[in-house]
Short mmCIF file of C-alpha atoms and ligand atoms in Angstrom, two decimals:
data_model
loop_
_atom_site.label_atom_id
_atom_site.label_comp_id
_atom_site.label_asym_id
_atom_site.label_seq_id
_atom_site.Cartn_x
_atom_site.Cartn_y
_atom_site.Cartn_z
CA MET A 1 -9.69 -5.87 -11.02
CA SER A 2 -7.24 -8.44 -12.38
CA SER A 3 -4.54 -7.36 -9.90
CA ILE A 4 -6.58 -8.56 -6.89
CA PRO A 5 -5.25 -11.87 -5.57
CA LYS A 6 -7.70 -14.77 -5.90
CA TYR A 7 -8.16 -15.26 -2.17
CA LEU A 8 -9.38 -11.67 -1.87
CA ALA A 9 -11.80 -11.90 -4.79
CA ASN A 10 -14.82 -11.70 -2.46
CA PHE A 11 -13.66 -8.23 -1.50
CA ALA A 12 -13.48 -6.92 -5.04
CA SER A 13 -15.91 -4.14 -4.14
CA LEU A 14 -13.28 -2.76 -1.77
CA PHE A 15 -10.91 -2.06 -4.62
CA PRO A 16 -12.32 0.89 -6.54
CA GLU A 17 -9.39 1.36 -8.90
CA GLU A 18 -11.04 4.24 -10.69
CA LYS A 19 -11.16 6.53 -7.59
CA ASN A 20 -8.76 9.45 -7.51
CA ILE A 21 -6.95 8.67 -4.26
CA MET A 22 -4.00 10.83 -3.28
CA SER A 23 -2.50 8.85 -0.41
CA GLU A 24 1.06 9.07 0.87
CA ILE A 25 2.02 5.70 2.29
CA ARG A 26 5.15 3.54 2.40
CA ASN A 27 4.28 0.89 -0.14
CA LYS A 28 1.01 0.24 -1.93
CA ASP A 29 2.03 -3.36 -2.65
CA LEU A 30 1.79 -4.28 1.02
CA TYR A 31 -2.02 -4.33 0.84
CA PRO A 32 -2.74 -8.11 0.86
CA SER A 33 -1.63 -8.68 4.48
CA GLY A 34 -3.26 -5.40 5.53
CA GLN A 35 -6.49 -6.56 3.90
CA LEU A 36 -6.38 -9.83 5.84
CA LYS A 37 -5.95 -7.88 9.08
CA ILE A 38 -8.96 -5.70 8.23
CA ASP A 39 -11.03 -8.77 7.27
CA TRP A 40 -10.17 -10.37 10.63
CA VAL A 41 -11.32 -7.40 12.71
CA ARG A 42 -14.37 -6.90 10.49
CA ALA A 43 -15.46 -10.40 11.51
CA HIS A 44 -15.16 -9.42 15.21
CA MET A 45 -16.77 -5.98 15.18
CA PRO A 46 -20.54 -6.63 14.98
CA LEU A 47 -21.53 -3.10 16.03
CA LEU A 48 -19.53 -1.59 13.19
CA ASN A 49 -20.97 -4.24 10.83
CA GLY A 50 -24.46 -3.03 11.78
CA LEU A 51 -23.54 0.64 11.40
CA GLU A 52 -21.93 -0.05 8.03
CA ALA A 53 -25.18 -1.64 6.84
CA ASP A 54 -27.29 1.26 8.23
CA PHE A 55 -25.00 4.00 6.91
CA SER A 56 -24.83 2.40 3.44
CA LYS A 57 -28.57 2.97 3.17
CA THR A 58 -28.97 6.32 4.94
CA LYS A 59 -25.69 8.04 3.88
CA PRO A 60 -25.49 10.42 6.90
CA PHE A 61 -22.12 11.79 5.75
CA LYS A 62 -23.03 12.45 2.12
CA GLY A 63 -21.12 15.48 0.87
CA LEU A 64 -18.99 15.72 4.02
CA LYS A 65 -15.22 15.47 4.31
CA VAL A 66 -14.08 13.62 7.41
CA SER A 67 -10.45 13.93 8.54
CA LEU A 68 -9.29 11.36 11.06
CA SER A 69 -6.12 10.98 13.12
CA VAL A 70 -6.28 7.68 15.00
CA HIS A 71 -3.78 4.79 15.30
CA MET A 72 -3.48 3.57 11.71
CA GLU A 73 -4.25 -0.01 12.54
CA ALA A 74 -6.83 -2.50 11.24
CA LYS A 75 -9.73 -1.47 13.51
CA THR A 76 -9.24 2.18 12.60
CA ALA A 77 -9.14 1.23 8.93
CA TYR A 78 -12.49 -0.47 9.33
CA LEU A 79 -13.92 2.62 11.08
CA CYS A 80 -12.82 4.68 8.06
CA GLN A 81 -14.56 2.24 5.74
CA VAL A 82 -17.76 2.43 7.79
CA LEU A 83 -17.76 6.24 7.58
CA ALA A 84 -16.99 6.04 3.87
CA ALA A 85 -19.93 3.63 3.44
CA GLY A 86 -22.01 6.43 4.99
CA GLY A 87 -20.97 8.76 2.19
CA ALA A 88 -17.98 10.48 3.85
CA GLU A 89 -15.02 11.55 1.75
CA MET A 90 -12.36 10.15 4.07
CA TYR A 91 -8.88 11.50 4.81
CA ALA A 92 -7.00 9.44 7.37
CA THR A 93 -3.71 9.63 9.20
CA GLY A 94 -2.25 8.03 12.32
CA CYS A 95 -1.91 9.61 15.76
CA ASN A 96 1.44 8.08 16.69
CA PRO A 97 4.41 7.43 14.41
CA LEU A 98 5.00 3.94 15.77
CA SER A 99 1.46 2.56 15.72
CA THR A 100 0.98 2.93 11.96
CA GLN A 101 0.95 -0.42 10.17
CA ASP A 102 2.08 0.15 6.58
CA ASP A 103 0.24 -2.88 5.20
CA VAL A 104 -3.03 -1.70 6.74
CA ALA A 105 -2.45 1.79 5.33
CA ALA A 106 -1.96 0.22 1.88
CA ALA A 107 -5.18 -1.83 2.13
CA LEU A 108 -7.12 1.20 3.32
CA ASP A 109 -5.79 3.29 0.47
CA ARG A 110 -6.85 0.57 -1.94
CA SER A 111 -10.37 0.63 -0.55
CA GLY A 112 -10.79 4.26 -1.58
CA VAL A 113 -9.68 6.19 1.51
CA ASN A 114 -7.03 8.90 1.26
CA VAL A 115 -4.33 7.76 3.68
CA PHE A 116 -1.31 9.74 4.85
CA ALA A 117 0.63 7.60 7.30
CA LEU A 118 4.08 6.07 7.56
CA HIS A 119 5.33 3.68 10.20
CA GLY A 120 8.33 5.22 11.98
CA ALA A 121 7.60 8.70 10.59
CA THR A 122 9.99 11.42 11.70
CA PRO A 123 8.36 14.27 13.65
CA GLN A 124 8.40 16.29 10.40
CA GLU A 125 6.79 13.48 8.41
CA TYR A 126 4.21 12.93 11.15
CA GLU A 127 3.20 16.62 11.05
CA HIS A 128 3.22 16.60 7.25
CA CYS A 129 0.65 13.79 7.35
CA LEU A 130 -1.53 15.73 9.81
CA ARG A 131 -1.35 18.74 7.48
CA LYS A 132 -2.39 16.64 4.49
CA VAL A 133 -5.68 15.63 6.14
CA LEU A 134 -6.40 19.21 7.20
CA GLU A 135 -5.50 21.14 4.07
CA ILE A 136 -8.48 19.59 2.24
CA GLY A 137 -10.84 21.54 4.56
CA PRO A 138 -12.55 18.94 6.76
CA ASN A 139 -16.16 19.19 7.88
CA ILE A 140 -15.75 16.66 10.69
CA ILE A 141 -12.54 15.93 12.62
CA ILE A 142 -11.92 12.66 14.43
CA ASP A 143 -8.95 13.07 16.74
CA ASP A 144 -7.07 10.88 19.20
CA GLY A 145 -5.00 12.93 21.58
CA GLY A 146 -5.63 16.41 20.22
CA ASP A 147 -2.81 16.83 17.70
CA LEU A 148 -5.17 17.35 14.77
CA VAL A 149 -7.34 19.95 16.51
CA ASN A 150 -4.24 21.72 17.79
CA LEU A 151 -2.81 22.01 14.27
CA MET A 152 -6.16 23.11 12.87
CA LEU A 153 -6.28 25.95 15.39
CA THR A 154 -2.71 27.05 14.76
CA GLU A 155 -2.12 26.59 11.01
CA PHE A 156 -5.50 26.19 9.34
CA ARG A 157 -7.60 28.92 10.93
CA ASP A 158 -8.95 29.96 7.52
CA LEU A 159 -10.60 26.53 7.22
CA ILE A 160 -12.28 26.57 10.65
CA SER A 161 -15.55 27.95 9.28
CA GLY A 162 -16.06 24.69 7.35
CA VAL A 163 -15.79 22.51 10.43
CA ILE A 164 -19.11 21.24 11.81
CA GLY A 165 -17.35 19.72 14.80
CA GLY A 166 -15.22 16.83 15.91
CA CYS A 167 -14.86 13.86 18.21
CA GLU A 168 -12.01 13.17 20.66
CA GLU A 169 -11.06 9.58 21.47
CA THR A 170 -8.87 9.73 24.55
CA THR A 171 -8.41 11.08 28.10
CA THR A 172 -5.43 13.31 27.36
CA GLY A 173 -7.08 14.78 24.25
CA ILE A 174 -10.09 15.75 26.37
CA LEU A 175 -7.83 17.42 28.96
CA ARG A 176 -6.34 19.51 26.14
CA LEU A 177 -9.83 20.39 24.87
CA ARG A 178 -10.97 21.40 28.35
CA ARG A 179 -8.10 23.89 28.54
CA LEU A 180 -8.94 25.34 25.11
CA ASN A 181 -12.65 25.55 25.96
CA ALA A 182 -11.98 27.28 29.29
CA ALA A 183 -9.89 29.87 27.45
CA LYS A 184 -12.75 30.26 24.91
CA GLU A 185 -10.33 29.19 22.17
CA LEU A 186 -12.31 26.25 20.83
CA PRO A 187 -14.22 27.51 17.79
CA PHE A 188 -16.24 24.37 17.00
CA PRO A 189 -17.98 21.70 19.07
CA MET A 190 -16.05 18.60 20.11
CA MET A 191 -17.74 15.44 21.32
CA LEU A 192 -16.06 13.83 24.32
CA VAL A 193 -16.03 10.23 23.16
CA ASN A 194 -13.68 9.05 25.93
CA ASP A 195 -16.16 10.23 28.56
CA ALA A 196 -18.94 7.97 27.27
CA GLN A 197 -19.37 5.04 29.65
CA CYS A 198 -19.15 2.47 26.87
CA LYS A 199 -15.75 3.95 25.98
CA HIS A 200 -13.67 4.36 29.14
CA PHE A 201 -15.29 1.60 31.22
CA PHE A 202 -14.20 -0.97 28.64
CA ASP A 203 -11.55 0.51 26.34
CA ASN A 204 -9.39 2.17 28.99
CA ARG A 205 -9.78 -0.58 31.59
CA TYR A 206 -10.18 -3.92 29.80
CA GLY A 207 -8.66 -2.84 26.48
CA THR A 208 -5.53 -1.29 27.97
CA GLY A 209 -5.41 -4.04 30.61
CA GLN A 210 -5.08 -6.71 27.94
CA SER A 211 -3.23 -4.91 25.16
CA VAL A 212 -0.49 -3.50 27.39
CA TRP A 213 0.44 -7.01 28.50
CA ASN A 214 0.21 -8.24 24.96
CA GLY A 215 2.69 -5.52 23.91
CA ILE A 216 5.05 -6.20 26.82
CA ASN A 217 4.94 -9.96 26.35
CA ARG A 218 5.52 -9.75 22.60
CA ALA A 219 8.41 -7.33 23.08
CA THR A 220 10.15 -9.12 25.96
CA ASN A 221 9.08 -12.78 25.74
CA LEU A 222 9.79 -12.96 29.51
CA ILE A 223 7.73 -14.40 32.35
CA VAL A 224 5.53 -11.99 34.31
CA ALA A 225 4.73 -14.39 37.18
CA GLY A 226 6.90 -13.69 40.19
CA LYS A 227 8.07 -10.29 38.95
CA THR A 228 7.44 -7.08 40.84
CA VAL A 229 5.48 -4.84 38.50
CA VAL A 230 5.11 -1.14 39.32
CA VAL A 231 2.08 0.55 37.76
CA ALA A 232 2.09 4.36 37.91
CA GLY A 233 -1.46 5.74 37.87
CA TYR A 234 -4.60 3.96 39.07
CA GLY A 235 -7.11 5.58 36.75
CA TRP A 236 -9.21 3.63 34.25
CA CYS A 237 -6.18 2.34 32.38
CA GLY A 238 -4.05 1.73 35.48
CA LYS A 239 -6.79 -0.40 37.05
CA GLY A 240 -6.83 -2.64 33.98
CA VAL A 241 -3.04 -2.90 33.74
CA SER A 242 -2.76 -3.74 37.46
CA MET A 243 -5.62 -6.25 37.40
CA ARG A 244 -4.10 -8.16 34.49
CA ALA A 245 -0.59 -8.03 36.01
CA LYS A 246 -2.01 -9.68 39.12
CA GLY A 247 -3.72 -12.28 36.92
CA LEU A 248 -0.38 -13.08 35.30
CA GLY A 249 1.13 -13.73 38.72
CA ALA A 250 3.05 -10.50 39.32
CA LYS A 251 3.47 -8.78 42.67
CA VAL A 252 1.92 -5.41 41.88
CA ILE A 253 2.84 -2.03 43.34
CA VAL A 254 0.73 1.01 42.46
CA THR A 255 1.83 4.66 42.65
CA GLU A 256 -0.72 7.49 42.69
CA ILE A 257 -1.14 11.17 43.48
CA ASP A 258 -4.89 10.97 44.17
CA PRO A 259 -5.67 9.78 47.71
CA VAL A 260 -9.02 8.25 46.76
CA LYS A 261 -7.56 6.24 43.87
CA ALA A 262 -4.75 5.18 46.20
CA ILE A 263 -7.27 3.80 48.72
CA GLU A 264 -9.09 2.05 45.88
CA ALA A 265 -5.81 0.38 44.86
CA VAL A 266 -5.15 -0.69 48.45
CA MET A 267 -8.62 -2.21 48.74
CA ASP A 268 -8.17 -3.93 45.38
CA GLY A 269 -5.26 -5.73 47.02
CA PHE A 270 -2.24 -3.80 45.73
CA GLN A 271 0.68 -2.27 47.60
CA VAL A 272 0.68 1.51 47.29
CA MET A 273 3.76 3.66 47.80
CA THR A 274 5.66 6.55 46.24
CA MET A 275 7.67 6.07 43.08
CA LYS A 276 10.81 6.71 45.11
CA GLU A 277 9.93 3.76 47.37
CA ALA A 278 8.87 1.58 44.45
CA ALA A 279 11.86 2.33 42.20
CA PRO A 280 14.36 -0.03 43.90
CA LYS A 281 11.76 -2.80 44.19
CA GLY A 282 10.42 -3.03 40.64
CA ASP A 283 11.47 -5.43 37.90
CA LEU A 284 9.08 -3.96 35.35
CA PHE A 285 7.53 -0.48 35.30
CA VAL A 286 4.42 0.64 33.41
CA THR A 287 3.42 4.31 33.48
CA VAL A 288 -0.18 5.16 32.62
CA THR A 289 -0.89 8.52 34.20
CA GLY A 290 -1.17 11.02 31.32
CA CYS A 291 1.29 13.11 33.39
CA ASP A 292 4.88 14.24 32.79
CA ASP A 293 8.13 13.13 34.50
CA VAL A 294 6.74 10.12 36.34
CA ILE A 295 9.99 8.13 36.24
CA THR A 296 13.06 10.37 36.18
CA ALA A 297 16.77 10.54 37.02
CA GLU A 298 16.18 10.28 40.79
CA HIS A 299 14.38 6.97 40.22
CA PHE A 300 16.89 5.56 37.71
CA ALA A 301 19.60 6.21 40.29
CA ILE A 302 18.03 3.73 42.71
CA MET A 303 16.53 1.18 40.31
CA LYS A 304 17.72 -2.40 39.96
CA ASP A 305 20.11 -3.32 37.21
CA GLY A 306 18.07 -4.85 34.38
CA ALA A 307 14.80 -3.04 35.14
CA ILE A 308 12.39 -2.92 32.19
CA LEU A 309 10.39 0.25 31.56
CA CYS A 310 7.47 1.10 29.36
CA ASN A 311 4.63 3.59 29.03
CA ALA A 312 0.98 3.25 28.12
CA GLY A 313 -0.08 6.85 28.78
CA HIS A 314 -0.59 9.36 26.04
CA PHE A 315 2.82 10.97 25.52
CA ASP A 316 6.37 9.63 25.63
CA CYS A 317 7.34 11.90 28.54
CA GLU A 318 6.14 9.73 31.44
CA VAL A 319 9.39 7.78 31.48
CA ASP A 320 12.21 10.29 31.04
CA VAL A 321 13.71 8.59 28.00
CA ALA A 322 15.34 11.88 26.99
CA TYR A 323 17.43 11.70 30.20
CA LEU A 324 18.47 8.12 29.44
CA GLU A 325 19.43 9.11 25.88
CA LYS A 326 21.53 11.97 27.24
CA SER A 327 23.16 10.20 30.17
CA ALA A 328 23.74 6.61 29.07
CA VAL A 329 27.37 5.70 28.43
CA LYS A 330 26.23 3.06 25.98
CA THR A 331 22.99 2.32 24.13
CA SER A 332 22.21 -0.70 22.01
CA PRO A 333 19.23 -2.53 20.54
CA ALA A 334 18.33 -5.40 22.89
CA ARG A 335 15.47 -6.93 20.88
CA GLU A 336 13.03 -5.63 18.31
CA ASN A 337 11.29 -2.73 20.09
CA ILE A 338 13.62 -2.77 23.12
CA LYS A 339 16.60 -0.47 23.62
CA ALA A 340 19.23 -1.00 26.32
CA TYR A 341 20.72 1.97 28.19
CA THR A 342 23.91 1.33 30.18
CA MET A 343 24.54 4.04 32.75
CA GLU A 344 27.74 5.36 34.28
CA ASP A 345 27.22 3.24 37.43
CA GLY A 346 27.20 0.09 35.27
CA LYS A 347 23.46 -0.61 35.49
CA THR A 348 21.49 -1.32 32.33
CA PHE A 349 17.84 -0.41 31.84
CA TYR A 350 15.61 -1.64 29.03
CA VAL A 351 13.00 0.66 27.48
CA ILE A 352 10.25 -0.79 25.31
CA ALA A 353 9.08 1.11 22.21
CA GLU A 354 10.95 4.34 22.98
CA GLY A 355 8.65 4.99 25.94
CA ARG A 356 5.71 5.44 23.56
CA LEU A 357 2.39 3.63 24.00
CA VAL A 358 3.60 0.05 24.48
CA ASN A 359 0.32 -1.57 23.47
CA LEU A 360 0.23 0.13 20.10
CA ALA A 361 3.93 0.49 19.32
CA ALA A 362 4.79 -3.09 20.28
CA GLY A 363 1.39 -4.66 19.58
CA ASP A 364 -1.88 -4.19 17.72
CA GLY A 365 -3.53 -2.09 20.43
CA HIS A 366 -6.84 -2.98 21.99
CA PRO A 367 -8.72 -6.07 20.82
CA ALA A 368 -11.31 -5.79 18.06
CA GLU A 369 -14.28 -6.42 20.35
CA ILE A 370 -13.25 -3.44 22.51
CA MET A 371 -12.61 -1.07 19.62
CA ASP A 372 -15.98 -2.17 18.23
CA MET A 373 -17.62 -0.32 21.14
CA SER A 374 -15.27 2.69 21.12
CA PHE A 375 -15.59 3.14 17.38
CA ALA A 376 -19.36 2.59 17.38
CA ILE A 377 -19.47 5.59 19.73
CA GLN A 378 -17.12 7.49 17.39
CA ALA A 379 -19.27 6.70 14.35
CA LEU A 380 -22.55 7.57 16.11
CA SER A 381 -21.02 10.77 17.53
CA ALA A 382 -19.85 11.80 14.06
CA LYS A 383 -23.38 11.09 12.78
CA TYR A 384 -24.77 13.19 15.65
CA LEU A 385 -22.59 16.10 14.51
CA ALA A 386 -23.68 15.63 10.90
CA ASP A 387 -27.35 15.43 11.90
CA HIS A 388 -27.10 18.56 14.07
CA ARG A 389 -24.93 20.63 11.74
CA GLY A 390 -25.51 24.33 12.12
CA GLN A 391 -27.18 23.91 15.50
CA GLU A 392 -24.25 23.58 17.86
CA ARG A 393 -22.13 26.66 17.17
CA GLY A 394 -21.81 29.78 19.23
CA LYS A 395 -23.11 28.50 22.56
CA GLY A 396 -19.94 29.31 24.50
CA ASP A 397 -19.35 25.82 25.79
CA MET A 398 -18.03 23.80 22.88
CA LEU A 399 -17.66 20.49 24.70
CA LEU A 400 -20.45 18.05 23.92
CA ASN A 401 -21.05 14.93 25.97
CA VAL A 402 -21.99 11.87 23.99
CA PRO A 403 -25.79 11.66 24.43
CA GLU A 404 -26.88 8.93 26.86
CA GLU A 405 -29.02 7.37 24.10
CA ILE A 406 -25.84 6.65 22.11
CA ASP A 407 -24.14 5.07 25.14
CA ARG A 408 -27.18 2.90 25.86
CA ALA A 409 -27.69 1.97 22.21
CA VAL A 410 -24.07 0.79 22.03
CA ALA A 411 -24.47 -1.24 25.24
CA PHE A 412 -27.70 -2.85 24.02
CA ARG A 413 -26.22 -3.62 20.61
CA LYS A 414 -23.17 -5.20 22.24
CA LEU A 415 -25.32 -7.38 24.50
CA ALA A 416 -27.47 -8.38 21.52
CA ALA A 417 -24.35 -9.30 19.55
CA TRP A 418 -23.38 -11.62 22.39
CA GLY A 419 -26.92 -13.05 22.57
CA ILE A 420 -27.44 -11.67 26.09
CA SER A 421 -30.82 -10.33 27.24
CA ILE A 422 -31.37 -8.31 30.39
CA ASP A 423 -34.47 -7.63 32.48
CA LYS A 424 -36.73 -4.63 31.92
CA LEU A 425 -38.31 -2.61 34.73
CA THR A 426 -42.01 -3.34 35.17
CA GLU A 427 -44.26 -0.27 35.53
CA LYS A 428 -44.61 -1.12 39.26
CA GLN A 429 -40.82 -1.25 39.68
CA ARG A 430 -40.39 2.02 37.78
CA LEU A 431 -42.85 3.74 40.11
CA TYR A 432 -41.18 2.15 43.16
CA LEU A 433 -37.78 3.56 42.10
CA TYR A 434 -38.66 6.89 40.56
CA GLY A 435 -42.21 7.73 41.62
CA GLU A 436 -44.71 9.33 39.23
P1 NAD B 501 -7.36 8.67 34.38
O1 NAD B 501 -7.50 10.13 34.54
O2 NAD B 501 -8.54 7.79 34.65
O3 NAD B 501 -6.14 8.12 35.26
C1 NAD B 501 -4.91 8.71 35.37
C2 NAD B 501 -4.44 8.45 36.83
O4 NAD B 501 -3.07 8.82 36.95
C3 NAD B 501 -5.23 9.28 37.83
O5 NAD B 501 -5.75 8.43 38.84
C4 NAD B 501 -4.22 10.26 38.37
O6 NAD B 501 -4.45 10.61 39.73
C5 NAD B 501 -2.93 9.48 38.21
N1 NAD B 501 -1.72 10.32 38.13
C6 NAD B 501 -1.57 11.53 37.52
N2 NAD B 501 -0.31 11.96 37.66
C7 NAD B 501 0.35 11.01 38.36
C8 NAD B 501 1.68 10.88 38.79
N3 NAD B 501 2.58 11.83 38.56
N4 NAD B 501 2.02 9.77 39.48
C9 NAD B 501 1.12 8.79 39.76
N5 NAD B 501 -0.17 8.86 39.35
C10 NAD B 501 -0.54 9.96 38.66
O7 NAD B 501 -6.87 8.46 32.88
P2 NAD B 501 -6.88 7.11 32.02
O8 NAD B 501 -8.13 7.04 31.23
O9 NAD B 501 -6.48 5.98 32.87
O10 NAD B 501 -5.73 7.47 30.98
C11 NAD B 501 -4.38 7.59 31.38
C12 NAD B 501 -3.51 7.92 30.16
O11 NAD B 501 -3.56 6.83 29.24
C13 NAD B 501 -3.98 9.14 29.36
O12 NAD B 501 -2.86 9.79 28.83
C14 NAD B 501 -4.79 8.53 28.23
O13 NAD B 501 -4.89 9.37 27.12
C15 NAD B 501 -4.01 7.27 27.94
N6 NAD B 501 -4.74 6.16 27.35
C16 NAD B 501 -3.97 5.22 26.75
C17 NAD B 501 -4.59 4.12 26.19
C18 NAD B 501 -3.77 3.12 25.46
O14 NAD B 501 -4.30 2.44 24.59
N7 NAD B 501 -2.51 2.98 25.79
C19 NAD B 501 -5.98 3.95 26.25
C20 NAD B 501 -6.73 4.92 26.91
C21 NAD B 501 -6.10 6.03 27.47
N1 SAH B 502 -1.76 10.30 20.16
C1 SAH B 502 -1.64 9.51 21.38
C2 SAH B 502 -2.80 8.62 21.47
C3 SAH B 502 -3.28 8.13 22.80
S1 SAH B 502 -3.69 6.47 22.60
C4 SAH B 502 -0.28 8.83 21.31
O1 SAH B 502 -0.11 7.86 20.58
O2 SAH B 502 0.65 9.27 21.92
C5 SAH B 502 -5.04 6.13 23.46
C6 SAH B 502 -6.21 5.73 22.59
O3 SAH B 502 -5.84 4.72 21.66
C7 SAH B 502 -7.26 5.10 23.45
O4 SAH B 502 -8.23 6.02 23.84
C8 SAH B 502 -7.83 3.96 22.62
O5 SAH B 502 -9.19 4.10 22.33
C9 SAH B 502 -7.00 4.00 21.33
N2 SAH B 502 -6.67 2.67 20.87
C10 SAH B 502 -6.24 1.62 21.58
N3 SAH B 502 -6.08 0.53 20.80
C11 SAH B 502 -6.42 0.91 19.55
C12 SAH B 502 -6.48 0.24 18.31
N4 SAH B 502 -6.20 -1.05 18.21
N5 SAH B 502 -6.83 0.93 17.22
C13 SAH B 502 -7.15 2.24 17.32
N6 SAH B 502 -7.14 2.93 18.47
C14 SAH B 502 -6.78 2.28 19.58
#
């Protein structure tokens, strides 16, 4: 233990040097700053603190291998440690090459988790890391976006029989699962974590709302007040991004394809129009639709010189960065995380973080208090799978909603952590509302 710096001595138990860890990370020596980041979030994630204490006693994951692909960032590292405290043999990788923080990966590795993650991984390296967490034969899969499940079903079919089930973190991952399930191609149960109320109500709306602006502000260091911000998509994330843009003083335009969401945006006080109408008006564009080709050549052609573009939806295809790469007459780095594209007509556009998730590629993602709720649902859903192993297979429908008790338990625990009590129905009120 002599190699542990003095100021981390209280965390000596997190440094089990004797464990046979087989991580592949950039640099193991980066761990001190990663450890500080984990310590910081640990102090702001009371639900995970409680689960860590419970799991340490009850060991719900004893004998189980858990493979996880989630943004390799401090809150995810803490989730891994909570599952490990519950007895899981943990194998962790990222779910986006730009959101991995190498110092966090080093600290997580040092705490006894097998970590395969590299910031700025090439597509080949990224897939290699996914393979590493699958080739060990996981019993539980924790996925964010569906890449891990997809690879399991294509390259590791011989290991499927060992999988009890998995949990999916985000909207797009669930869309992919729904397609697999409808085609009867999903061989194990997957819990729809994103669909839990305590996930998307808070993570997608307030988490994305804050962290997207944090990413944009860090990357650009420009004023938002007075700018025209175009938000594509008025779903859970888009509502949060628009609401916070308004709070920062922007004039906000929303684009949508769903008439009901469009009306909601109008009534929330935003201008709604097509992307073609919005393109020449916007100073800053944020896509958050989960769709493809939201901002393309026809829009670039009519945009203002100097427009700034970024994406907060799942994949890097919402802003057609491939077109800019192909058509620009000149490209150059404009700032850390911003690339300038000068087009034939002389206009220059600025793309943040390669059009990948701006809040995670140019920031630390959602705040700790938000991920505390999302990851409490993840941890309790993984426990649900472990507790019900053997019972959920072969029922045709492999999509499992997070049980309402888990959602409510997370909400009550969060309120308790904030010291907030709420009223309880009296028996008379219960009868008045619901009858006998
Ligand atoms: P959602 O389904 O609630 O909202 C998406 C909205 O986009 C819908 O209202 C839909 O009608 C609209 N839309 C679809 N195609 C469009 C198009 N071409 N033009 C304009 N609008 C269009 O989903 P959500 O929960 O808000 O998630 C959106 C995306 O963000 C998903 O890919 C999700 O995985 C991702 N996500 C990112 C973060 C993050 O941290 N950056 C967090 C949560 C979810
Ligand atoms: N693989 C996709 C992932 C979609 S990201 C991609 O990178 O392209 C969307 C998910 O990231 C959200 O559902 C949210 O829960 C999660 N997220 C946001 N901030 C996070 C953070 N700080 N740490 C871990 N996950 C985070």
